[in-house]
């Protein structure tokens, strides 16, 4: 059974970029809200090397039918050549909150 609500997560290299993405996604009604977590330490392989960097995670809560548009939005605004964009279903939660989430993305 597909989820009606999701969290779309991305990471960026600067707090200002995270704030810009979070604010613009909410203003565009692609996300009801977004939390910024960071700095976090990310370890990853890129171009054959293991790298360690500080990043900020942006977690956008949205209606599932807005996830594709939000992903496109993030790809256009992202500074990374290959941005992390992960969609995670919300399988439960407060009915009032989940209704609000959908209302805010319309």
C-alpha positions as a printed Julia matrix, in Angstrom:
106×3 Matrix{Float64}:
  0.0    0.0     0.0
  1.6    3.31   -1.04
  2.06   6.02    1.57
  0.09   9.27    1.34
  2.82  11.28    3.1
  6.61  11.25    2.75
  9.82  12.82    3.98
 12.14  13.98    1.21
 15.71  14.29    2.45
 18.74  15.95    0.91
 22.13  17.12    2.15
 24.04  20.29    1.26
 27.45  21.74    2.03
 26.41  25.04    3.65
 23.85  26.06    6.26
 22.78  29.03    4.12
 22.04  26.68    1.22
 20.0   24.44    3.53
 17.98  27.43    4.73
 17.4   28.59    1.18
 16.22  25.16    0.01
 13.97  24.68    3.04
 12.39  28.13    2.77
 11.87  28.03   -0.98
 10.34  24.52   -0.87
  7.8   25.64    1.75
  7.1   28.9    -0.1
  6.46  26.89   -3.3
  4.06  24.63   -1.36
  6.13  21.6    -2.27
  6.77  20.95    1.42
  4.59  21.68    4.42
  7.65  22.12    6.6
 11.35  21.39    6.57
 13.86  20.77    9.3
 17.57  21.48    8.99
 19.93  19.22   10.92
 23.6   19.94   11.15
 26.31  20.15   10.83
 26.62  16.41   10.36
 29.74  14.52    9.35
 29.37  12.63    6.07
 31.79   9.98    4.88
 31.43   8.92    1.25
 33.29   7.74   -1.81
 33.57  10.26   -4.65
 35.69   9.96   -7.77
 37.65   7.04   -6.32
 38.48   8.69   -3.0
 36.93   8.36    0.45
 35.95  11.86    1.58
 34.8   13.29    4.9
 32.91  16.59    4.98
 30.47  18.57    7.06
 26.98  18.8     5.62
 23.51  19.96    6.6
 20.53  17.64    6.15
 17.22  19.09    4.99
 14.14  16.97    5.76
 11.02  18.09    3.89
  7.62  16.72    4.93
  5.15  16.6     2.05
  2.19  14.81    0.49
  3.3   11.81   -1.58
  1.79  13.28   -4.74
  4.14  16.29   -4.39
  7.33  14.22   -3.97
  8.19  14.11   -7.69
  7.81  17.88   -8.08
  9.87  18.43   -4.92
 12.61  16.14   -6.25
 12.74  18.14   -9.51
 12.8   21.38   -7.49
 15.74  20.12   -5.41
 17.69  18.93   -8.46
 17.4   22.37  -10.09
 18.54  24.26   -6.98
 21.17  21.85   -5.71
 24.87  22.7    -5.87
 26.07  19.07   -6.0
 26.73  17.23   -9.27
 24.92  14.21   -7.78
 22.65  15.33   -4.93
 21.34  12.92   -2.36
 17.55  12.93   -2.64
 15.81  10.18   -0.7
 12.04   9.75   -0.33
 10.89   7.9     2.79
  7.24   6.97    3.35
  5.51   8.13    6.51
  3.57   5.06    7.59
  1.76   6.6    10.54
  1.31   9.74   12.56
 -1.13  12.17   14.04
 -4.14  12.43   11.71
 -4.39  16.18   12.43
 -0.72  16.71   11.54
 -0.93  14.62    8.38
 -4.05  16.53    7.26
 -2.23  19.8     7.89
  0.73  18.51    5.87
 -1.51  17.91    2.83
 -3.32  21.25    3.24
 -0.03  23.15    3.25
  1.11  21.57   -0.01
 -1.93  22.77   -1.99
